[in-house]
Amino acid sequence: MKIRKSPLPPHSILSQYTADYTDCFRGEFPGTERIPPEKLMAAFWTTMPGWLAFLFKLRNLLVRPFGLKTETDSNREALKEALENGEGYGMMTVVAKTADEMVVSLDDKHLKAWFSVCIENPSIYLSTLVQYHNKLGVAYFTLIRPFHKIVVKSMFRAVMRTPELLIKKETESFDSASR
């Protein structure tokens, strides 16, 4: 599946935010079922290859001395349930939701990031906006920017390669579906 760089969709909620950095990637969902944006957002945050989970743990170890927030609770099922219900969880806040888009934000002392899943069947857009709060935010994001793009594309591919994760019954978990 091809994941392509794209401009933000014109009607995206993200167009109302001011940002220092913006990226957007577009892919096409391989099925014909309409998937709600909250289900896609949950899949993006809970479908993670082992190497990526390791990178997030490493990131948390490296930024802790700088006083940046780190996720200590890695309950994927609780995160999935919260996002599918349009609720925040941990460091993540749901800031906007429509029938075709969901936007979550992560806010810390160094920067604020917004992530959007926007659906224009058959296209799905995954967008990131970053606003720096200070020089630490600029330095931090400059260091992680190359990894950010790799991570986002990898997460996008993982979700799009497993559409059955998105159309499973509500009672099934992503963890059991991926085994």
mmCIF file of C-alpha atoms in Angstrom:
data_model
loop_
_atom_site.group_PDB
_atom_site.id
_atom_site.type_symbol
_atom_site.label_atom_id
_atom_site.label_comp_id
_atom_site.label_asym_id
_atom_site.label_seq_id
_atom_site.Cartn_x
_atom_site.Cartn_y
_atom_site.Cartn_z
ATOM 1 C CA MET A 1 0.000 0.000 0.000
ATOM 2 C CA LYS A 2 1.264 3.432 -0.923
ATOM 3 C CA ILE A 3 1.348 6.135 1.695
ATOM 4 C CA ARG A 4 1.870 9.480 0.030
ATOM 5 C CA LYS A 5 2.713 12.926 1.354
ATOM 6 C CA SER A 6 -0.289 15.180 0.887
ATOM 7 C CA PRO A 7 -1.537 18.659 1.692
ATOM 8 C CA LEU A 8 -4.053 18.869 4.531
ATOM 9 C CA PRO A 9 -7.580 18.150 3.330
ATOM 10 C CA PRO A 10 -9.195 21.565 2.697
ATOM 11 C CA HIS A 11 -12.031 21.036 5.184
ATOM 12 C CA SER A 12 -9.817 19.570 7.942
ATOM 13 C CA ILE A 13 -10.390 20.852 11.443
ATOM 14 C CA LEU A 14 -6.608 21.308 11.662
ATOM 15 C CA SER A 15 -6.764 24.235 9.225
ATOM 16 C CA GLN A 16 -7.918 26.446 12.125
ATOM 17 C CA TYR A 17 -4.729 25.855 14.149
ATOM 18 C CA THR A 18 -1.455 27.764 13.866
ATOM 19 C CA ALA A 19 1.593 25.515 13.704
ATOM 20 C CA ASP A 20 5.350 25.631 13.290
ATOM 21 C CA TYR A 21 5.387 22.241 11.564
ATOM 22 C CA THR A 22 2.769 20.417 9.498
ATOM 23 C CA ASP A 23 2.723 17.121 7.693
ATOM 24 C CA CYS A 24 0.009 15.014 6.154
ATOM 25 C CA PHE A 25 0.028 11.547 4.640
ATOM 26 C CA ARG A 26 -2.701 9.962 2.550
ATOM 27 C CA GLY A 27 -3.551 6.342 1.902
ATOM 28 C CA GLU A 28 -6.552 4.479 0.590
ATOM 29 C CA PHE A 29 -8.477 2.059 2.735
ATOM 30 C CA PRO A 30 -8.531 -1.349 1.047
ATOM 31 C CA GLY A 31 -12.124 -2.183 2.037
ATOM 32 C CA THR A 32 -15.502 -0.793 1.137
ATOM 33 C CA GLU A 33 -16.775 -0.451 4.710
ATOM 34 C CA ARG A 34 -16.998 3.044 6.153
ATOM 35 C CA ILE A 35 -14.791 3.236 9.213
ATOM 36 C CA PRO A 36 -15.509 5.907 11.850
ATOM 37 C CA PRO A 37 -12.564 8.275 12.489
ATOM 38 C CA GLU A 38 -12.470 7.409 16.195
ATOM 39 C CA LYS A 39 -11.944 3.719 15.334
ATOM 40 C CA LEU A 40 -9.101 4.651 12.989
ATOM 41 C CA MET A 41 -7.527 6.951 15.592
ATOM 42 C CA ALA A 42 -7.692 4.145 18.157
ATOM 43 C CA ALA A 43 -6.089 1.737 15.679
ATOM 44 C CA PHE A 44 -3.254 4.160 14.910
ATOM 45 C CA TRP A 45 -2.377 4.493 18.593
ATOM 46 C CA THR A 46 -2.798 0.828 19.558
ATOM 47 C CA THR A 47 -1.447 -1.078 16.546
ATOM 48 C CA MET A 48 2.262 -0.836 17.122
ATOM 49 C CA PRO A 49 5.114 -3.120 16.011
ATOM 50 C CA GLY A 50 7.578 -4.140 18.721
ATOM 51 C CA TRP A 51 10.406 -1.962 17.365
ATOM 52 C CA LEU A 52 8.160 1.080 17.604
ATOM 53 C CA ALA A 53 7.111 0.299 21.178
ATOM 54 C CA PHE A 54 10.830 0.068 21.977
ATOM 55 C CA LEU A 55 11.455 3.521 20.421
ATOM 56 C CA PHE A 56 8.699 5.051 22.547
ATOM 57 C CA LYS A 57 10.172 3.483 25.704
ATOM 58 C CA LEU A 58 13.609 4.808 24.729
ATOM 59 C CA ARG A 59 12.151 8.266 24.101
ATOM 60 C CA ASN A 60 10.556 8.240 27.557
ATOM 61 C CA LEU A 61 13.876 7.345 29.202
ATOM 62 C CA LEU A 62 15.741 10.068 27.319
ATOM 63 C CA VAL A 63 13.288 12.909 27.951
ATOM 64 C CA ARG A 64 12.492 12.190 31.593
ATOM 65 C CA PRO A 65 15.573 14.158 32.865
ATOM 66 C CA PHE A 66 14.266 17.232 30.976
ATOM 67 C CA GLY A 67 10.954 17.087 32.828
ATOM 68 C CA LEU A 68 8.892 16.171 29.772
ATOM 69 C CA LYS A 69 5.769 14.074 30.144
ATOM 70 C CA THR A 70 6.106 10.341 29.641
ATOM 71 C CA GLU A 71 3.418 7.707 29.400
ATOM 72 C CA THR A 72 3.728 5.310 32.301
ATOM 73 C CA ASP A 73 0.403 3.542 31.716
ATOM 74 C CA SER A 74 0.528 1.502 28.530
ATOM 75 C CA ASN A 75 -2.938 -0.061 28.752
ATOM 76 C CA ARG A 76 -3.739 -0.300 25.049
ATOM 77 C CA GLU A 77 -7.250 -1.621 25.641
ATOM 78 C CA ALA A 78 -8.139 1.367 27.864
ATOM 79 C CA LEU A 79 -6.652 3.779 25.294
ATOM 80 C CA LYS A 80 -8.577 2.083 22.478
ATOM 81 C CA GLU A 81 -11.831 2.235 24.425
ATOM 82 C CA ALA A 82 -11.346 5.893 25.391
ATOM 83 C CA LEU A 83 -10.585 7.003 21.825
ATOM 84 C CA GLU A 84 -13.448 4.991 20.350
ATOM 85 C CA ASN A 85 -15.737 6.757 22.833
ATOM 86 C CA GLY A 86 -14.312 10.160 21.863
ATOM 87 C CA GLU A 87 -12.556 10.611 25.209
ATOM 88 C CA GLY A 88 -9.023 11.563 26.153
ATOM 89 C CA TYR A 89 -6.620 9.206 27.878
ATOM 90 C CA GLY A 90 -3.363 9.883 29.661
ATOM 91 C CA MET A 91 -1.493 12.676 27.865
ATOM 92 C CA MET A 92 -3.975 12.608 24.981
ATOM 93 C CA THR A 93 -6.984 14.935 24.740
ATOM 94 C CA VAL A 94 -9.713 14.702 22.110
ATOM 95 C CA VAL A 95 -10.124 18.303 20.937
ATOM 96 C CA ALA A 96 -12.529 17.859 18.015
ATOM 97 C CA LYS A 97 -14.628 15.214 16.341
ATOM 98 C CA THR A 98 -16.960 15.143 13.356
ATOM 99 C CA ALA A 99 -18.435 12.278 11.351
ATOM 100 C CA ASP A 100 -15.314 12.333 9.116
ATOM 101 C CA GLU A 101 -12.491 13.522 11.368
ATOM 102 C CA MET A 102 -11.068 13.182 14.848
ATOM 103 C CA VAL A 103 -8.339 15.397 16.309
ATOM 104 C CA VAL A 104 -6.354 14.619 19.449
ATOM 105 C CA SER A 105 -3.692 16.760 21.079
ATOM 106 C CA LEU A 106 -0.682 16.142 23.264
ATOM 107 C CA ASP A 107 0.457 19.187 25.213
ATOM 108 C CA ASP A 108 3.667 19.471 27.212
ATOM 109 C CA LYS A 109 5.917 22.294 28.401
ATOM 110 C CA HIS A 110 8.058 22.165 25.233
ATOM 111 C CA LEU A 111 5.437 21.798 22.480
ATOM 112 C CA LYS A 112 1.879 20.973 21.563
ATOM 113 C CA ALA A 113 1.037 18.455 18.848
ATOM 114 C CA TRP A 114 -2.260 17.748 17.132
ATOM 115 C CA PHE A 115 -2.967 14.521 15.273
ATOM 116 C CA SER A 116 -5.873 14.137 12.901
ATOM 117 C CA VAL A 117 -7.499 11.217 11.138
ATOM 118 C CA CYS A 118 -9.680 12.541 8.333
ATOM 119 C CA ILE A 119 -11.720 10.327 6.010
ATOM 120 C CA GLU A 120 -12.695 11.201 2.453
ATOM 121 C CA ASN A 121 -13.631 7.766 1.132
ATOM 122 C CA PRO A 122 -11.634 5.967 -0.063
ATOM 123 C CA SER A 123 -8.807 8.245 1.116
ATOM 124 C CA ILE A 124 -7.649 8.480 4.697
ATOM 125 C CA TYR A 125 -5.465 11.393 5.798
ATOM 126 C CA LEU A 126 -3.203 11.236 8.823
ATOM 127 C CA SER A 127 -1.966 14.709 9.745
ATOM 128 C CA THR A 128 0.332 16.173 12.395
ATOM 129 C CA LEU A 129 0.701 19.782 13.498
ATOM 130 C CA VAL A 130 3.329 20.906 15.988
ATOM 131 C CA GLN A 131 3.518 24.243 17.788
ATOM 132 C CA TYR A 132 6.671 24.983 19.769
ATOM 133 C CA HIS A 133 6.339 26.514 23.215
ATOM 134 C CA ASN A 134 10.056 27.289 23.627
ATOM 135 C CA LYS A 135 13.599 26.493 22.443
ATOM 136 C CA LEU A 136 13.436 23.037 24.017
ATOM 137 C CA GLY A 137 10.461 22.297 21.746
ATOM 138 C CA VAL A 138 12.425 23.397 18.674
ATOM 139 C CA ALA A 139 15.469 21.318 19.673
ATOM 140 C CA TYR A 140 13.369 18.283 20.614
ATOM 141 C CA PHE A 141 11.345 18.233 17.410
ATOM 142 C CA THR A 142 14.404 18.909 15.247
ATOM 143 C CA LEU A 143 15.931 15.727 16.695
ATOM 144 C CA ILE A 144 12.851 13.546 16.333
ATOM 145 C CA ARG A 145 11.488 14.905 13.023
ATOM 146 C CA PRO A 146 13.159 12.234 10.827
ATOM 147 C CA PHE A 147 11.903 9.513 13.167
ATOM 148 C CA HIS A 148 8.453 11.096 13.316
ATOM 149 C CA LYS A 149 7.958 10.646 9.573
ATOM 150 C CA ILE A 150 9.141 7.016 9.670
ATOM 151 C CA VAL A 151 6.952 6.252 12.683
ATOM 152 C CA VAL A 152 3.825 7.865 11.216
ATOM 153 C CA LYS A 153 4.193 6.055 7.893
ATOM 154 C CA SER A 154 4.884 2.765 9.682
ATOM 155 C CA MET A 155 1.810 3.127 11.892
ATOM 156 C CA PHE A 156 -0.273 4.070 8.851
ATOM 157 C CA ARG A 157 0.883 0.989 6.925
ATOM 158 C CA ALA A 158 0.317 -1.320 9.902
ATOM 159 C CA VAL A 159 -3.289 -0.183 10.253
ATOM 160 C CA MET A 160 -4.034 -0.209 6.535
ATOM 161 C CA ARG A 161 -2.581 -3.715 6.083
ATOM 162 C CA THR A 162 -4.919 -5.092 8.716
ATOM 163 C CA PRO A 163 -8.383 -3.746 7.872
ATOM 164 C CA GLU A 164 -9.939 -6.588 9.877
ATOM 165 C CA LEU A 165 -8.823 -4.703 12.989
ATOM 166 C CA LEU A 166 -11.164 -1.900 12.041
ATOM 167 C CA ILE A 167 -14.244 -3.963 11.233
ATOM 168 C CA LYS A 168 -14.101 -6.420 14.143
ATOM 169 C CA LYS A 169 -16.966 -6.472 16.617
ATOM 170 C CA GLU A 170 -16.807 -3.829 19.317
ATOM 171 C CA THR A 171 -16.130 -6.443 22.021
ATOM 172 C CA GLU A 172 -12.928 -7.747 20.433
ATOM 173 C CA SER A 173 -9.622 -6.149 21.335
ATOM 174 C CA PHE A 174 -6.851 -5.028 19.034
ATOM 175 C CA ASP A 175 -4.426 -7.123 21.059
ATOM 176 C CA SER A 176 -6.325 -10.361 20.503
ATOM 177 C CA ALA A 177 -7.006 -9.545 16.848
ATOM 178 C CA SER A 178 -3.331 -9.077 16.107
ATOM 179 C CA ARG A 179 -2.235 -12.446 17.510
#
